[in-house]
Amino acid sequence: MITTIKTIRNEGLFERGDIIGVGVSGGADSMCLLHFLNQNKERFQIELHAITIDHKLRENSEKEVAFVKDYCKKNGIKFHKFEVNVQELVEEEKLSVEEAARKARYGVMDALLSKNIVTKICLGHHMSDQAETVLLNLFRGAGLSGAKGMEVVRGKYVRPMLYTSKEEILEYVQTNNIAYVTDESNFENEFTRNYLRNQIMPLIKDRFPVAEQNLVSFSRFAKMDDDYISGVMNIDGMIKEDYYVKIPTSYFLYKEPIVNRMLRHALEHLNVSKDVEKKHIELIKEMVKDAVNGVKISLPNKVTVHKEYDYITVVSKEKKYGFESEKLKSGTLEIRSFGKIIVKRTYEVDITKGTHIVDVVKVPTNAVWRSRKEGDVFTKFGGGTKKLKEYLIDKKVPSRLRDATPVLAIGNEVLIVAGLDISDKIKVDENTKSAYIIDYVIKQ
């Protein structure tokens, strides 16, 4: 396992005191990794935990979990077992079995990391896995970022054996008499990766014996180029949040390679780049050129892309809004989809505050904060009544955010549009004795 040791050292995978969770299925690769790290935990100054996830897809899965548990008990390794219902995820989210299993696995591991039960997670991917990933990405129409394949370090996930050959792994397993189980599903060629591994790769290696090594070498060059270009690319104008990225439409005037990379960057930020192909990138670029404001297109992984005035917004998950909250009063009202509405009562009325101050007496006591409804109308500050929908369009509020904008209303009469305006009917005047001053901390 000399290659693995070099990777750990060169990439600085471990820090003193790291609590390492190892994803263990019971197969040769993961058992090799678990044994190797357990033998070298003092050398690397790490604490070791084994993580086994039962996908409940095969009859033998419980036996495999028991096998790993028994191994950990005998070798003094902390063991964590989790069960996930992959089939339920397939049906609920319309995913393939492969996609659902991956999503479930990472959901479990992400939770362990967020709770600080482990500080990093080691995965047993090796050179053959990397070569397959590079080919699959290229077959799907990936560019340079796809050609780099998996990364040795991705956040708190590390792959110490990514440059280690399968032959070296099997030699280590044999030399150290490491028992392992064989997953029969690895031979079911209806799964895309299995088909490539079992049917295509043997033909390639028969004609090109060092194909795997060369593919992995190519992926490393691709990573260096990709990292360099990403480092010099100016994306300061992109607005990146947890579930969406806003890209100025002016950025689409850049050269095509930069535009492609920019879109990939947005998708990777949202962790939804998997299964997004060249045709989808082209679709977004066509949208920028030809589509009118408000148009939405759908991509794989429930991603939607919206044309919103001067921005293209990539959204990882559509949010459903609909709320009815408390009445207007002093204090801070937090609305998850919007942000904070901060209300202070004052008896020193300043008419110049305009749309940030309202007359307490003029606000009906039964007016409530809620999301907009069909038939809502609004008399804007300064006069002029129109449908709320038309007002929001005039204010260039993107369609996907209109339901997220709270309004203070009584019936269908809107008195305040949060963050934007107050109704002329509740504005302060020279007769106002008491007022509410309203400020906003907006998420979008």
Coordinates of C-alpha atoms in Angstrom, one line a residue:
M1 CA 0.0 0.0 0.0
I2 CA 2.9 2.3 -0.7
T3 CA 0.8 4.3 -3.2
T4 CA -1.8 4.9 -0.5
I5 CA 0.8 6.1 2.0
K6 CA 2.2 8.5 -0.6
T7 CA -1.3 9.9 -1.3
I8 CA -2.0 10.4 2.4
R9 CA 1.3 12.3 2.8
N10 CA 1.3 14.3 -0.4
E11 CA -2.4 15.4 0.0
G12 CA -2.2 16.0 3.7
L13 CA -5.3 13.9 4.2
F14 CA -5.1 13.5 8.0
E15 CA -4.4 15.9 10.9
R16 CA -3.4 14.9 14.4
G17 CA -6.5 13.9 16.4
D18 CA -8.8 13.4 13.4
I19 CA -11.7 11.1 14.0
I20 CA -12.0 9.2 10.8
G21 CA -15.1 7.4 9.7
V22 CA -14.5 4.7 7.2
G23 CA -17.3 3.7 4.8
V24 CA -17.3 -0.1 5.0
S25 CA -19.5 -2.4 3.0
G26 CA -17.6 -5.6 3.8
G27 CA -16.1 -5.9 0.3
A28 CA -12.4 -6.3 -0.4
D29 CA -11.8 -2.6 -1.1
S30 CA -13.4 -1.2 2.1
M31 CA -12.0 -4.0 4.3
C32 CA -8.6 -3.4 2.9
L33 CA -8.9 0.3 3.8
L34 CA -10.3 -0.4 7.3
H35 CA -7.5 -2.8 8.0
F36 CA -4.8 -0.5 6.7
L37 CA -5.9 2.5 8.7
N38 CA -6.4 0.4 11.8
Q39 CA -2.8 -0.9 11.5
N40 CA -1.5 2.7 11.0
K41 CA -3.8 4.7 13.3
E42 CA -0.9 5.5 15.7
R43 CA 1.3 6.4 12.8
F44 CA -1.3 8.9 11.5
Q45 CA -2.5 9.8 15.0
I46 CA -6.1 9.3 14.2
E47 CA -9.1 7.7 15.9
L48 CA -11.1 5.1 13.7
H49 CA -14.8 4.5 13.3
A50 CA -16.4 2.1 10.9
I51 CA -19.7 3.2 9.2
T52 CA -21.9 0.5 7.6
I53 CA -25.1 1.4 5.8
D54 CA -27.7 -1.3 5.0
H55 CA -29.6 -0.3 1.9
K56 CA -32.2 -3.1 2.5
L57 CA -31.9 -4.0 -1.2
R58 CA -30.6 -7.6 -0.9
E59 CA -31.3 -10.7 1.2
N60 CA -27.7 -11.0 2.4
S61 CA -27.4 -7.4 3.5
E62 CA -28.0 -8.1 7.2
K63 CA -25.3 -10.8 7.1
E64 CA -22.8 -8.4 5.6
V65 CA -23.5 -5.8 8.3
A66 CA -23.1 -8.5 10.9
F67 CA -19.8 -9.5 9.3
V68 CA -18.4 -6.0 9.5
K69 CA -19.7 -5.6 13.1
D70 CA -18.0 -8.8 14.2
Y71 CA -14.7 -7.7 12.5
C72 CA -14.8 -4.3 14.3
K73 CA -15.5 -6.0 17.7
K74 CA -12.5 -8.3 17.3
N75 CA -10.2 -5.4 16.3
G76 CA -11.4 -2.8 18.7
I77 CA -12.9 -0.5 16.1
K78 CA -15.9 1.7 16.9
F79 CA -18.9 0.5 14.8
H80 CA -21.9 2.5 13.5
K81 CA -24.7 0.8 11.6
F82 CA -27.5 2.6 9.7
E83 CA -30.4 1.4 7.7
V84 CA -31.9 3.4 4.8
N85 CA -35.0 2.7 2.7
V86 CA -33.6 3.1 -0.8
Q87 CA -36.7 1.8 -2.5
E88 CA -38.9 4.3 -0.8
L89 CA -36.5 7.1 -2.0
V90 CA -36.7 5.7 -5.5
E91 CA -40.5 5.9 -5.5
E92 CA -40.8 9.3 -3.7
E93 CA -38.1 11.2 -5.7
K94 CA -38.3 9.3 -9.0
L95 CA -34.6 8.4 -8.8
S96 CA -32.8 5.3 -10.1
V97 CA -31.7 2.8 -7.5
E98 CA -28.1 3.9 -8.0
E99 CA -28.9 7.5 -7.4
A100 CA -31.2 6.9 -4.5
A101 CA -28.6 4.6 -2.8
R102 CA -25.9 7.3 -3.2
K103 CA -28.2 10.0 -1.9
A104 CA -29.1 7.9 1.2
R105 CA -25.5 7.1 1.9
Y106 CA -24.3 10.7 1.8
G107 CA -27.3 11.8 3.8
V108 CA -26.1 9.5 6.6
M109 CA -22.5 10.5 6.4
D110 CA -23.2 14.2 6.2
A111 CA -25.2 13.9 9.4
L112 CA -22.3 12.2 11.2
L113 CA -20.0 15.0 10.0
S114 CA -22.4 17.8 11.0
K115 CA -22.8 16.3 14.5
N116 CA -19.0 16.1 14.9
I117 CA -19.2 12.3 15.5
V118 CA -16.4 12.1 12.9
T119 CA -14.2 14.8 11.5
K120 CA -13.6 13.2 8.1
I121 CA -14.9 10.3 6.1
C122 CA -12.6 7.9 4.2
L123 CA -14.0 6.2 1.1
G124 CA -12.5 3.2 -0.6
H125 CA -12.5 4.3 -4.2
H126 CA -9.4 3.2 -6.1
M127 CA -7.7 3.6 -9.5
S128 CA -10.2 1.4 -11.4
D129 CA -13.1 3.3 -9.9
Q130 CA -11.5 6.6 -11.0
A131 CA -10.9 5.4 -14.6
E132 CA -14.5 4.3 -14.8
T133 CA -15.7 7.6 -13.5
V134 CA -13.7 9.6 -16.0
L135 CA -15.0 7.5 -18.9
L136 CA -18.6 7.7 -17.6
N137 CA -18.3 11.5 -17.3
L138 CA -16.9 11.8 -20.8
F139 CA -19.7 9.5 -22.2
R140 CA -22.2 11.8 -20.6
G141 CA -20.7 14.9 -22.4
A142 CA -18.7 16.3 -19.5
G143 CA -16.0 18.9 -20.0
L144 CA -12.7 19.5 -18.2
S145 CA -14.3 19.4 -14.8
G146 CA -15.9 16.0 -15.5
A147 CA -12.6 14.7 -16.9
K148 CA -10.9 15.2 -13.6
G149 CA -13.2 12.5 -12.1
M150 CA -13.4 12.0 -8.3
E151 CA -11.2 14.1 -6.1
V152 CA -8.9 12.8 -3.4
V153 CA -10.2 15.5 -1.1
R154 CA -13.7 16.9 -1.4
G155 CA -14.6 18.9 1.7
K156 CA -14.4 16.4 4.6
Y157 CA -14.5 13.4 2.3
V158 CA -11.1 11.8 1.5
R159 CA -10.1 9.0 -0.8
P160 CA -6.7 7.6 0.2
M161 CA -6.7 4.7 -2.3
L162 CA -7.8 6.7 -5.4
Y163 CA -4.4 6.2 -7.1
T164 CA -3.9 2.7 -5.7
S165 CA -4.5 -0.2 -8.2
K166 CA -7.0 -3.0 -7.6
E167 CA -4.1 -5.4 -7.9
E168 CA -2.2 -3.7 -5.1
I169 CA -5.4 -3.8 -2.9
L170 CA -6.0 -7.6 -3.6
E171 CA -2.3 -8.3 -2.8
Y172 CA -2.6 -6.5 0.5
V173 CA -5.8 -8.4 1.3
Q174 CA -4.2 -11.7 0.5
T175 CA -0.9 -11.0 2.4
N176 CA -2.8 -10.0 5.5
N177 CA -5.5 -12.7 5.3
I178 CA -8.3 -10.2 5.4
A179 CA -11.7 -11.8 5.1
Y180 CA -14.3 -10.0 3.0
V181 CA -17.7 -10.6 1.4
T182 CA -18.7 -10.5 -2.2
D183 CA -21.6 -8.3 -3.3
E184 CA -23.4 -10.3 -6.0
S185 CA -25.1 -7.1 -7.3
N186 CA -21.6 -6.1 -8.6
F187 CA -22.2 -8.5 -11.4
E188 CA -25.6 -7.3 -12.4
N189 CA -24.9 -5.4 -15.7
E190 CA -28.2 -3.5 -15.8
F191 CA -26.4 -0.9 -13.6
T192 CA -24.4 1.4 -15.8
R193 CA -21.1 1.3 -13.8
N194 CA -21.3 -2.5 -13.6
Y195 CA -21.8 -2.7 -17.3
L196 CA -18.8 -0.6 -18.0
R197 CA -16.7 -2.5 -15.4
N198 CA -17.6 -6.0 -16.4
Q199 CA -18.2 -5.7 -20.1
I200 CA -16.3 -2.7 -21.5
M201 CA -13.2 -2.2 -19.4
P202 CA -11.9 -5.8 -20.0
L203 CA -12.0 -5.2 -23.7
I204 CA -10.2 -1.8 -23.4
K205 CA -7.5 -3.3 -21.1
D206 CA -7.0 -6.2 -23.5
R207 CA -6.1 -3.9 -26.3
F208 CA -4.5 -1.1 -24.0
P209 CA -3.0 -2.8 -20.9
V210 CA -2.2 0.5 -19.1
A211 CA -5.5 2.2 -20.0
E212 CA -6.5 2.6 -16.4
Q213 CA -3.2 4.2 -15.4
N214 CA -3.4 6.6 -18.4
L215 CA -7.0 7.6 -17.7
V216 CA -6.1 8.4 -14.1
S217 CA -3.0 10.3 -15.2
F218 CA -5.2 12.3 -17.7
S219 CA -7.7 13.0 -14.8
R220 CA -4.9 14.5 -12.7
F221 CA -3.8 16.8 -15.6
A222 CA -7.4 17.8 -16.1
K223 CA -7.7 18.6 -12.4
M224 CA -4.6 20.9 -12.5
D225 CA -5.9 22.8 -15.6
D226 CA -9.4 23.0 -14.1
D227 CA -8.2 24.3 -10.8
Y228 CA -6.0 26.9 -12.5
I229 CA -8.8 28.2 -14.8
S230 CA -11.3 28.3 -11.9
G231 CA -8.8 30.2 -9.8
V232 CA -8.3 33.0 -12.4
M233 CA -12.0 33.2 -13.4
N234 CA -13.8 36.3 -12.1
I235 CA -17.1 35.3 -10.6
D236 CA -17.4 38.0 -7.9
G237 CA -20.8 39.1 -9.3
M238 CA -22.4 35.7 -8.7
I239 CA -24.7 35.5 -5.7
K240 CA -24.3 32.1 -4.0
E241 CA -26.7 30.8 -1.3
D242 CA -27.4 27.4 0.0
Y243 CA -30.1 26.5 -2.5
Y244 CA -29.7 28.9 -5.3
V245 CA -27.0 30.8 -7.4
K246 CA -27.8 34.0 -9.3
I247 CA -25.6 34.7 -12.3
P248 CA -25.7 38.2 -14.0
T249 CA -26.9 37.8 -17.6
S250 CA -23.9 40.0 -18.6
Y251 CA -21.6 37.2 -17.7
F252 CA -23.0 35.2 -20.7
L253 CA -21.1 37.6 -23.0
Y254 CA -17.8 36.0 -21.9
K255 CA -16.1 33.4 -24.1
E256 CA -17.9 30.1 -24.3
P257 CA -15.4 28.1 -22.2
I258 CA -15.8 30.6 -19.4
V259 CA -19.6 30.5 -19.6
N260 CA -19.6 26.7 -19.5
R261 CA -17.3 26.7 -16.5
M262 CA -19.3 29.3 -14.7
L263 CA -22.5 27.2 -15.1
R264 CA -20.6 24.1 -13.9
H265 CA -19.4 26.1 -10.9
A266 CA -22.9 27.1 -10.0
L267 CA -24.1 23.5 -10.2
E268 CA -21.2 22.2 -8.2
H269 CA -21.8 24.8 -5.5
L270 CA -25.4 23.4 -5.2
N271 CA -24.0 19.8 -5.3
V272 CA -26.3 19.0 -8.2
S273 CA -23.8 18.7 -11.1
K274 CA -24.3 14.9 -11.4
D275 CA -26.2 13.9 -14.6
V276 CA -26.1 17.5 -16.0
E277 CA -24.8 17.1 -19.5
K278 CA -23.6 19.3 -22.3
K279 CA -27.1 19.5 -23.7
H280 CA -28.4 21.0 -20.5
I281 CA -25.6 23.6 -20.4
E282 CA -26.5 24.6 -24.0
L283 CA -30.2 24.8 -23.0
I284 CA -29.4 27.4 -20.4
K285 CA -27.3 29.4 -22.8
E286 CA -30.2 29.4 -25.3
M287 CA -32.5 30.5 -22.6
V288 CA -30.3 33.6 -21.9
K289 CA -30.4 34.6 -25.5
D290 CA -33.9 33.9 -26.5
A291 CA -36.3 33.5 -23.5
V292 CA -38.4 36.2 -22.1
N293 CA -38.3 37.1 -18.4
G294 CA -40.0 34.6 -16.1
V295 CA -39.2 31.5 -18.2
K296 CA -38.2 28.4 -16.3
I297 CA -36.5 25.2 -17.5
S298 CA -36.0 21.9 -15.6
L299 CA -32.7 20.0 -15.4
P300 CA -31.9 16.6 -13.8
N301 CA -31.9 16.3 -9.9
K302 CA -34.9 18.6 -9.6
V303 CA -32.8 21.6 -10.6
T304 CA -34.7 24.5 -12.1
V305 CA -33.2 27.5 -14.0
H306 CA -35.1 30.8 -14.1
K307 CA -34.6 33.9 -16.2
E308 CA -35.2 36.8 -13.8
Y309 CA -34.6 40.2 -15.3
D310 CA -30.8 40.8 -15.1
Y311 CA -30.0 37.4 -13.7
I312 CA -30.2 33.7 -14.5
T313 CA -31.0 31.9 -11.2
V314 CA -30.1 28.2 -10.7
V315 CA -32.2 26.7 -8.0
S316 CA -31.5 23.3 -6.4
K317 CA -35.0 22.8 -5.0
E318 CA -38.2 24.7 -5.5
K319 CA -39.6 26.0 -2.3
K320 CA -43.3 25.9 -1.5
Y321 CA -44.6 28.9 0.3
G322 CA -47.8 29.6 2.2
F323 CA -48.0 31.1 5.6
E324 CA -50.3 33.2 7.8
S325 CA -48.7 34.7 10.8
E326 CA -49.3 37.2 13.6
K327 CA -50.6 40.7 13.5
L328 CA -48.5 43.9 13.2
K329 CA -46.9 44.6 16.6
S330 CA -43.6 45.6 18.1
G331 CA -40.8 43.0 18.0
T332 CA -39.1 40.8 15.5
L333 CA -41.0 38.5 13.2
E334 CA -38.9 35.8 11.5
I335 CA -40.3 34.2 8.4
R336 CA -38.1 31.4 7.0
S337 CA -38.7 32.1 3.3
F338 CA -38.1 35.8 3.7
G339 CA -36.0 36.9 6.6
K340 CA -36.8 39.2 9.5
I341 CA -39.4 42.0 9.9
I342 CA -38.3 44.3 12.7
V343 CA -41.1 46.6 14.1
K344 CA -40.6 49.4 16.7
R345 CA -43.3 51.6 18.1
T346 CA -42.5 55.3 18.3
Y347 CA -44.3 58.4 19.5
E348 CA -41.9 60.7 17.7
V349 CA -43.3 60.6 14.2
D350 CA -40.9 61.4 11.3
I351 CA -42.9 61.8 8.1
T352 CA -39.7 61.7 6.0
K353 CA -39.3 58.0 6.7
G354 CA -41.9 57.3 4.0
T355 CA -42.4 53.6 3.3
H356 CA -40.7 52.5 6.5
I357 CA -43.3 54.1 8.9
V358 CA -47.0 53.5 9.3
D359 CA -49.8 55.1 11.4
V360 CA -50.7 52.7 14.3
V361 CA -54.4 53.9 14.3
K362 CA -54.8 53.4 10.5
V363 CA -53.8 49.7 10.6
P364 CA -56.9 47.5 11.2
T365 CA -56.4 45.4 14.3
N366 CA -57.3 42.2 12.4
A367 CA -54.7 42.7 9.6
V368 CA -52.2 39.8 9.5
W369 CA -48.9 38.9 7.9
R370 CA -49.4 36.2 5.2
S371 CA -48.3 35.1 1.8
R372 CA -50.1 36.6 -1.2
K373 CA -53.5 35.3 -2.4
E374 CA -55.4 35.4 -5.6
G375 CA -57.4 38.6 -5.9
D376 CA -55.0 40.7 -3.7
V377 CA -55.0 44.4 -4.5
F378 CA -52.6 47.1 -3.3
T379 CA -52.8 50.9 -3.1
K380 CA -49.2 51.9 -3.3
F381 CA -47.6 54.8 -1.4
G382 CA -48.5 58.0 -3.1
G383 CA -51.7 56.6 -4.6
G384 CA -52.8 54.3 -7.4
T385 CA -54.4 50.9 -6.9
K386 CA -53.6 47.8 -8.9
K387 CA -53.5 44.0 -8.5
L388 CA -50.7 42.9 -6.2
K389 CA -49.4 40.5 -9.0
E390 CA -49.0 43.5 -11.4
Y391 CA -47.3 45.6 -8.7
L392 CA -44.8 42.8 -8.0
I393 CA -44.0 42.5 -11.7
D394 CA -43.5 46.2 -11.9
K395 CA -41.1 46.0 -9.0
K396 CA -39.2 43.2 -10.9
V397 CA -39.7 40.6 -8.1
P398 CA -38.9 37.2 -9.7
S399 CA -41.9 34.9 -10.1
R400 CA -40.4 32.2 -7.8
L401 CA -40.1 34.7 -5.0
R402 CA -43.4 36.4 -5.2
D403 CA -45.1 33.9 -2.9
A404 CA -42.1 34.3 -0.5
T405 CA -42.7 38.0 -0.1
P406 CA -44.9 38.6 3.1
V407 CA -47.7 41.0 2.9
L408 CA -49.8 42.6 5.7
A409 CA -53.4 42.3 4.6
I410 CA -57.0 42.4 5.7
G411 CA -59.1 40.3 3.4
N412 CA -57.7 41.0 -0.1
E413 CA -56.5 44.5 0.7
V414 CA -52.8 44.6 1.0
L415 CA -51.4 47.2 3.4
I416 CA -47.7 46.4 3.4
V417 CA -45.5 44.6 0.9
A418 CA -42.5 43.5 3.0
G419 CA -39.3 45.1 1.9
L420 CA -40.9 47.2 -0.8
D421 CA -43.8 49.5 0.1
I422 CA -46.7 50.5 2.3
S423 CA -50.2 51.3 1.3
D424 CA -51.1 55.0 1.0
K425 CA -54.0 54.2 3.3
I426 CA -51.8 53.7 6.4
K427 CA -49.1 56.3 5.8
V428 CA -48.3 58.8 8.6
D429 CA -49.4 62.4 8.4
E430 CA -49.3 65.6 10.5
N431 CA -52.1 64.1 12.7
T432 CA -50.3 60.9 13.5
K433 CA -49.6 60.5 17.2
S434 CA -48.1 56.9 17.3
A435 CA -46.3 55.0 14.5
Y436 CA -44.6 51.7 13.8
I437 CA -41.1 52.0 12.2
I438 CA -40.5 48.9 10.1
D439 CA -37.1 47.5 9.0
Y440 CA -36.2 44.3 7.1
V441 CA -33.4 41.8 7.0
I442 CA -34.0 40.0 3.8
K443 CA -32.6 36.6 2.9
Q444 CA -32.9 36.7 -0.9

